[in-house]
mmCIF file of C-alpha atoms in Angstrom:
data_model
loop_
_atom_site.group_PDB
_atom_site.id
_atom_site.type_symbol
_atom_site.label_atom_id
_atom_site.label_comp_id
_atom_site.label_asym_id
_atom_site.label_seq_id
_atom_site.Cartn_x
_atom_site.Cartn_y
_atom_site.Cartn_z
ATOM 1 C CA PRO A 1 0.026 0.068 -0.284
ATOM 2 C CA PHE A 2 2.734 2.491 1.325
ATOM 3 C CA GLN A 3 4.424 1.868 -2.696
ATOM 4 C CA TYR A 4 1.095 2.706 -4.194
ATOM 5 C CA ILE A 5 0.592 5.745 -2.110
ATOM 6 C CA LEU A 6 4.202 6.733 -2.999
ATOM 7 C CA THR A 7 3.561 6.063 -6.597
ATOM 8 C CA ILE A 8 0.400 8.460 -6.942
ATOM 9 C CA HIS A 9 1.952 11.023 -5.100
ATOM 10 C CA TYR A 10 5.091 11.541 -7.703
ATOM 11 C CA PHE A 11 2.501 11.100 -10.490
ATOM 12 C CA LEU A 12 0.274 13.672 -9.295
ATOM 13 C CA GLY A 13 3.666 15.922 -8.826
ATOM 14 C CA GLY A 14 4.328 15.478 -12.082
ATOM 15 C CA LEU A 15 1.192 16.693 -13.873
ATOM 16 C CA LEU A 16 0.828 19.465 -11.051
ATOM 17 C CA SER A 17 4.331 20.312 -12.532
ATOM 18 C CA THR A 18 3.831 20.002 -15.998
ATOM 19 C CA ARG A 19 0.557 21.848 -15.885
ATOM 20 C CA TYR A 20 2.489 24.724 -14.524
ATOM 21 C CA VAL A 21 4.982 24.220 -17.402
ATOM 22 C CA LEU A 22 1.953 24.328 -19.965
ATOM 23 C CA ILE A 23 0.505 27.161 -18.625
ATOM 24 C CA GLU A 24 3.262 29.502 -17.369
ATOM 25 C CA CYS A 25 5.891 29.258 -19.686
ATOM 26 C CA SER A 26 4.647 28.159 -22.881
ATOM 27 C CA LEU A 27 5.640 30.159 -26.132
ATOM 28 C CA VAL A 28 2.911 29.796 -28.265
ATOM 29 C CA THR A 29 0.904 33.128 -26.896
ATOM 30 C CA ASN A 30 1.954 36.262 -24.996
ATOM 31 C CA ARG A 31 5.394 35.140 -24.852
ATOM 32 C CA PRO A 32 7.288 37.913 -22.681
ATOM 33 C CA GLN A 33 4.487 37.591 -19.642
ATOM 34 C CA ARG A 34 5.612 33.830 -19.663
ATOM 35 C CA VAL A 35 8.935 34.614 -19.744
ATOM 36 C CA ASN A 36 8.675 36.970 -16.762
ATOM 37 C CA SER A 37 6.985 33.849 -14.648
ATOM 38 C CA MET A 38 9.731 31.696 -15.217
ATOM 39 C CA LYS A 39 12.017 34.228 -14.198
ATOM 40 C CA GLN A 40 9.566 34.904 -10.860
ATOM 41 C CA PHE A 41 9.788 30.933 -10.616
ATOM 42 C CA ILE A 42 13.779 30.815 -10.690
ATOM 43 C CA ASP A 43 14.183 33.824 -8.140
ATOM 44 C CA SER A 44 12.060 32.203 -5.684
ATOM 45 C CA ALA A 45 13.504 28.688 -6.126
ATOM 46 C CA LEU A 46 16.670 29.549 -5.812
ATOM 47 C CA GLN A 47 16.791 32.881 -3.656
ATOM 48 C CA LEU A 48 18.861 34.614 -6.546
ATOM 49 C CA ALA A 49 17.933 38.298 -6.706
ATOM 50 C CA PRO A 50 16.534 40.412 -9.080
ATOM 51 C CA SER A 51 18.391 40.472 -12.527
ATOM 52 C CA SER A 52 19.521 43.827 -13.582
ATOM 53 C CA PRO A 53 18.021 46.324 -16.014
ATOM 54 C CA THR A 54 18.223 45.786 -19.262
ATOM 55 C CA SER A 55 17.742 48.165 -22.638
ATOM 56 C CA THR A 56 14.279 47.094 -24.147
ATOM 57 C CA GLY A 57 16.269 46.853 -27.506
ATOM 58 C CA ASP A 58 15.976 43.801 -29.258
ATOM 59 C CA SER A 59 19.446 42.828 -30.339
ATOM 60 C CA THR A 60 18.604 38.955 -30.682
ATOM 61 C CA PRO A 61 19.472 37.621 -34.185
ATOM 62 C CA LYS A 62 16.223 36.573 -36.079
ATOM 63 C CA LEU A 63 16.413 32.728 -37.648
ATOM 64 C CA ASP A 64 14.686 31.745 -41.039
ATOM 65 C CA GLY A 65 11.895 28.808 -39.752
ATOM 66 C CA ASN A 66 12.227 27.666 -42.625
ATOM 67 C CA THR A 67 15.758 26.874 -42.971
ATOM 68 C CA VAL A 68 17.430 26.439 -39.344
ATOM 69 C CA THR A 69 15.916 23.189 -37.553
ATOM 70 C CA TYR A 70 18.743 22.370 -35.095
ATOM 71 C CA LEU A 71 19.891 24.985 -32.593
ATOM 72 C CA SER A 72 23.046 23.738 -30.334
ATOM 73 C CA LEU A 73 23.060 23.936 -26.584
ATOM 74 C CA ALA A 74 25.658 26.572 -26.223
ATOM 75 C CA ARG A 75 23.363 28.753 -29.177
ATOM 76 C CA LEU A 76 19.934 28.027 -27.001
ATOM 77 C CA LEU A 77 21.374 29.112 -23.743
ATOM 78 C CA LYS A 78 22.965 32.274 -25.204
ATOM 79 C CA HIS A 79 19.561 34.222 -25.556
ATOM 80 C CA LYS A 80 17.112 34.830 -22.388
ATOM 81 C CA VAL A 81 13.945 33.381 -24.281
ATOM 82 C CA SER A 82 15.625 29.917 -25.488
ATOM 83 C CA PHE A 83 17.670 30.156 -21.986
ATOM 84 C CA TYR A 84 14.193 29.970 -20.106
ATOM 85 C CA ALA A 85 12.390 27.472 -22.520
ATOM 86 C CA PHE A 86 14.967 25.104 -21.990
ATOM 87 C CA MET A 87 14.694 25.698 -18.460
ATOM 88 C CA SER A 88 11.125 24.809 -18.379
ATOM 89 C CA HIS A 89 12.146 21.255 -20.453
ATOM 90 C CA LEU A 90 14.428 20.828 -17.819
ATOM 91 C CA ILE A 91 11.583 21.122 -14.534
ATOM 92 C CA LYS A 92 9.545 18.845 -16.410
ATOM 93 C CA GLU A 93 12.620 16.016 -16.246
ATOM 94 C CA PHE A 94 12.846 17.487 -12.942
ATOM 95 C CA SER A 95 16.505 18.264 -13.494
ATOM 96 C CA SER A 96 16.319 22.362 -13.354
ATOM 97 C CA GLU A 97 19.001 21.691 -10.489
ATOM 98 C CA ASN A 98 21.915 21.029 -13.301
ATOM 99 C CA LEU A 99 21.222 24.294 -15.261
ATOM 100 C CA LEU A 100 20.943 26.319 -12.398
ATOM 101 C CA CYS A 101 24.598 25.036 -10.864
ATOM 102 C CA ILE A 102 26.037 25.976 -14.025
ATOM 103 C CA LEU A 103 24.217 29.393 -13.794
ATOM 104 C CA GLU A 104 25.544 30.191 -10.436
ATOM 105 C CA CYS A 105 28.961 28.649 -10.858
ATOM 106 C CA CYS A 106 29.409 30.608 -14.165
ATOM 107 C CA GLN A 107 28.768 33.641 -11.806
ATOM 108 C CA PHE A 108 31.182 32.753 -9.195
ATOM 109 C CA LYS A 109 34.096 32.680 -12.414
ATOM 110 C CA ASP A 110 32.526 36.360 -13.955
ATOM 111 C CA TYR A 111 32.836 37.591 -10.345
ATOM 112 C CA ILE A 112 36.382 36.367 -9.790
ATOM 113 C CA LYS A 113 37.285 37.452 -13.306
ATOM 114 C CA LYS A 114 35.727 41.372 -12.612
ATOM 115 C CA ILE A 115 38.009 41.259 -9.213
ATOM 116 C CA ASN A 116 40.866 40.343 -11.029
ATOM 117 C CA ASP A 117 40.699 42.484 -13.886
ATOM 118 C CA LYS A 118 40.199 45.616 -11.713
ATOM 119 C CA LYS A 119 43.468 44.836 -9.325
ATOM 120 C CA THR A 120 45.158 44.028 -12.804
ATOM 121 C CA MET A 121 44.499 47.459 -14.236
ATOM 122 C CA GLU A 122 45.312 49.195 -10.527
ATOM 123 C CA ILE A 123 48.611 47.585 -10.161
ATOM 124 C CA GLU A 124 49.719 47.973 -13.452
ATOM 125 C CA GLU A 125 48.508 52.161 -13.353
ATOM 126 C CA PRO A 126 50.435 53.344 -10.544
ATOM 127 C CA GLU A 127 48.882 56.849 -10.344
ATOM 128 C CA ASN A 128 45.515 54.087 -9.109
ATOM 129 C CA LEU A 129 47.541 52.785 -6.252
ATOM 130 C CA GLU A 130 47.002 56.179 -4.321
ATOM 131 C CA THR A 131 43.466 54.923 -4.528
ATOM 132 C CA LEU A 132 43.417 52.097 -2.633
ATOM 133 C CA THR A 133 42.328 51.945 1.231
ATOM 134 C CA SER A 134 44.780 49.833 3.375
ATOM 135 C CA LYS A 135 41.453 48.284 4.210
ATOM 136 C CA SER A 136 41.310 47.106 0.455
ATOM 137 C CA LEU A 137 45.195 46.263 0.467
ATOM 138 C CA GLU A 138 45.078 43.871 3.411
ATOM 139 C CA MET A 139 41.690 42.309 2.108
ATOM 140 C CA GLU A 140 43.759 41.274 -1.420
ATOM 141 C CA ALA A 141 46.894 40.950 0.005
ATOM 142 C CA LYS A 142 46.469 37.126 1.003
ATOM 143 C CA TYR A 143 46.051 36.714 -3.107
ATOM 144 C CA THR A 144 49.518 36.270 -4.519
ATOM 145 C CA SER A 145 49.122 37.804 -8.130
ATOM 146 C CA PHE A 146 46.948 39.365 -10.688
ATOM 147 C CA HIS A 147 47.274 38.605 -14.401
ATOM 148 C CA GLU A 148 45.205 37.814 -17.185
ATOM 149 C CA LEU A 149 43.036 34.739 -16.638
ATOM 150 C CA LEU A 150 42.826 31.387 -18.773
ATOM 151 C CA LEU A 151 39.516 30.148 -19.356
ATOM 152 C CA ASN A 152 39.047 26.535 -19.992
ATOM 153 C CA GLN A 153 38.929 25.007 -23.007
ATOM 154 C CA GLY A 154 36.112 23.314 -22.978
ATOM 155 C CA LEU A 155 34.071 26.787 -21.321
ATOM 156 C CA ARG A 156 34.526 28.472 -24.674
ATOM 157 C CA GLU A 157 31.491 27.811 -26.424
ATOM 158 C CA TYR A 158 29.433 28.677 -24.055
ATOM 159 C CA THR A 159 28.051 32.228 -22.747
ATOM 160 C CA PHE A 160 25.070 33.462 -20.883
ATOM 161 C CA PRO A 161 22.559 36.769 -21.265
ATOM 162 C CA MET A 162 23.832 37.239 -17.550
ATOM 163 C CA ASP A 163 22.320 41.137 -17.608
ATOM 164 C CA GLU A 164 19.191 39.503 -18.535
ATOM 165 C CA LEU A 165 19.248 36.658 -15.839
ATOM 166 C CA PRO A 166 18.431 36.250 -12.373
ATOM 167 C CA GLN A 167 21.649 37.174 -10.225
ATOM 168 C CA SER A 168 22.749 35.274 -6.881
ATOM 169 C CA VAL A 169 22.420 36.340 -3.737
ATOM 170 C CA ILE A 170 25.228 34.291 -2.685
ATOM 171 C CA ILE A 171 27.755 36.183 -5.367
ATOM 172 C CA HIS A 172 26.209 39.642 -5.145
ATOM 173 C CA ASP A 173 26.317 39.013 -0.922
ATOM 174 C CA GLN A 174 29.250 41.936 0.055
ATOM 175 C CA ASP A 175 29.749 41.019 3.308
ATOM 176 C CA LEU A 176 30.831 37.398 2.142
ATOM 177 C CA LYS A 177 34.395 36.875 1.282
ATOM 178 C CA ILE A 178 35.488 34.814 -1.849
ATOM 179 C CA GLU A 179 35.870 31.844 0.252
ATOM 180 C CA GLU A 180 32.807 31.944 1.714
ATOM 181 C CA LYS A 181 30.779 32.208 -1.455
ATOM 182 C CA ALA A 182 32.291 29.126 -2.622
ATOM 183 C CA MET A 183 31.634 26.922 0.150
ATOM 184 C CA LYS A 184 27.828 28.091 0.132
ATOM 185 C CA ILE A 185 27.783 27.176 -3.602
ATOM 186 C CA ILE A 186 29.749 23.833 -2.455
ATOM 187 C CA GLY A 187 26.996 23.454 -0.208
ATOM 188 C CA LYS A 188 24.257 24.078 -1.989
ATOM 189 C CA TYR A 189 24.654 21.641 -4.927
ATOM 190 C CA VAL A 190 27.532 19.257 -4.299
ATOM 191 C CA TYR A 191 27.938 18.650 -0.300
ATOM 192 C CA ALA A 192 26.478 19.806 2.943
ATOM 193 C CA MET A 193 27.388 18.513 6.906
ATOM 194 C CA LYS A 194 23.725 17.931 6.942
ATOM 195 C CA ARG A 195 22.333 16.637 4.055
ATOM 196 C CA ASN A 196 18.707 18.661 4.394
ATOM 197 C CA ASP A 197 20.988 21.448 3.801
ATOM 198 C CA CYS A 198 22.098 20.820 0.264
ATOM 199 C CA LEU A 199 18.919 21.852 -1.464
ATOM 200 C CA PHE A 200 19.866 21.322 -5.024
ATOM 201 C CA GLU A 201 22.142 18.292 -4.920
ATOM 202 C CA VAL A 202 22.937 17.680 -8.836
ATOM 203 C CA ASN A 203 23.604 14.122 -10.023
ATOM 204 C CA ILE A 204 27.269 14.410 -10.661
ATOM 205 C CA SER A 205 29.596 11.993 -10.453
ATOM 206 C CA SER A 206 31.065 9.959 -6.854
ATOM 207 C CA ALA A 207 34.482 10.881 -8.821
ATOM 208 C CA CYS A 208 33.606 14.197 -9.109
ATOM 209 C CA LYS A 209 31.782 15.073 -5.906
ATOM 210 C CA TYR A 210 34.788 13.518 -4.241
ATOM 211 C CA SER A 211 37.115 16.478 -6.279
ATOM 212 C CA MET A 212 35.159 19.494 -5.091
ATOM 213 C CA ILE A 213 34.761 17.890 -1.562
ATOM 214 C CA ARG A 214 38.663 18.006 -1.759
ATOM 215 C CA LYS A 215 38.168 21.401 -3.196
ATOM 216 C CA SER A 216 36.217 22.448 -0.480
ATOM 217 C CA THR A 217 38.864 21.658 2.251
ATOM 218 C CA GLU A 218 41.377 23.554 0.712
ATOM 219 C CA ILE A 219 39.463 26.618 0.249
ATOM 220 C CA ASN A 220 40.288 27.737 3.742
ATOM 221 C CA GLU A 221 43.722 25.515 4.019
ATOM 222 C CA ILE A 222 46.001 26.468 1.201
ATOM 223 C CA GLN A 223 46.669 30.507 -0.558
ATOM 224 C CA MET A 224 44.417 29.792 -3.631
ATOM 225 C CA THR A 225 45.379 32.148 -6.780
ATOM 226 C CA PHE A 226 42.517 33.956 -8.328
ATOM 227 C CA GLN A 227 43.134 31.857 -11.672
ATOM 228 C CA GLN A 228 42.535 28.562 -8.930
ATOM 229 C CA PHE A 229 39.355 30.401 -7.635
ATOM 230 C CA TYR A 230 38.196 31.116 -11.090
ATOM 231 C CA ASP A 231 38.626 27.061 -12.088
ATOM 232 C CA LEU A 232 37.239 25.679 -8.685
ATOM 233 C CA PHE A 233 34.003 24.864 -10.503
ATOM 234 C CA ASP A 234 35.085 23.838 -13.980
ATOM 235 C CA GLU A 235 35.632 19.977 -13.890
ATOM 236 C CA MET A 236 31.478 20.112 -12.401
ATOM 237 C CA ILE A 237 30.559 22.477 -14.913
ATOM 238 C CA LEU A 238 31.981 20.525 -17.663
ATOM 239 C CA GLU A 239 30.458 17.410 -15.871
ATOM 240 C CA LEU A 240 26.674 18.856 -16.166
ATOM 241 C CA PHE A 241 27.007 20.281 -19.340
ATOM 242 C CA ARG A 242 27.451 16.416 -20.407
ATOM 243 C CA LEU A 243 24.045 15.390 -18.538
ATOM 244 C CA LEU A 244 22.769 18.055 -20.598
ATOM 245 C CA ASN A 245 23.229 17.217 -23.657
ATOM 246 C CA ASP A 246 20.737 14.512 -23.413
ATOM 247 C CA SER A 247 18.129 16.981 -22.250
ATOM 248 C CA HIS A 248 18.994 18.983 -25.119
ATOM 249 C CA CYS A 249 18.214 16.285 -27.545
ATOM 250 C CA ARG A 250 15.071 15.540 -26.211
ATOM 251 C CA PHE A 251 14.170 19.271 -26.204
ATOM 252 C CA LEU A 252 14.795 19.747 -30.032
ATOM 253 C CA GLN A 253 11.581 17.303 -30.437
ATOM 254 C CA THR A 254 9.494 19.112 -28.414
ATOM 255 C CA GLU A 255 6.760 21.579 -29.364
ATOM 256 C CA ASP A 256 7.913 24.366 -27.301
ATOM 257 C CA TYR A 257 11.572 23.978 -29.573
ATOM 258 C CA LYS A 258 9.282 24.251 -32.459
ATOM 259 C CA GLN A 259 7.783 27.362 -31.418
ATOM 260 C CA LEU A 260 11.244 29.213 -30.494
ATOM 261 C CA ILE A 261 12.111 28.502 -34.461
ATOM 262 C CA LEU A 262 8.712 29.376 -35.512
ATOM 263 C CA HIS A 263 8.326 32.804 -33.519
ATOM 264 C CA ASP A 264 12.365 33.569 -33.808
ATOM 265 C CA ALA A 265 12.582 33.594 -30.294
ATOM 266 C CA VAL A 266 16.405 33.042 -31.051
#
């Protein structure tokens, strides 16, 4: 009897999730309103801050629905509407945490790069040294050097419309140090001392998980460079992208994908 009740529970949960997606995230009509609904859903689910304001101009390239029938995963994630459409598909498959983890980890990489680029410019231009406070010098003294960061070859094809997507509260919390931000992301998606605290645990391989746990112990034990922080989540991001390839193949067969092409949404 318990197994029957559990099966009914998951079945009803799936129906409710699918109904929400079909009603709130369909791209057939009223697309801007439905995209905003998906954005609000992600905001509330992941406690993300609102995305920064953007211009109303549409710089999105248009596609000819008669000739283009295939969009790569990288192309889908590059534009806001297709990003949300693919996210709604992942919600149907109960695997949205994979893309959400990638998004937050990439925002961490962007955060590291911005700090590194700023400090590099300040160091290379002597007149800027006068503007640095003793507090900022003390905070950054532990990092050995600032130089151009090298992006992992496997991630170069992937870009996100960061300014149009929800922003991570963890990344934008100015009271958190870099190490604390990294540890919170690991605790959110990979491993936490209390299992219930790992709310969005991703289904990565044991080797990748143990690697992330090892890195989490090293964060506060060794003096990490900005390049090491920049590369911190790359192994996990690449593995999650490989997991998304299967979902991407299934998404290409859906009505939502056909609507993206039909409405020139990407």
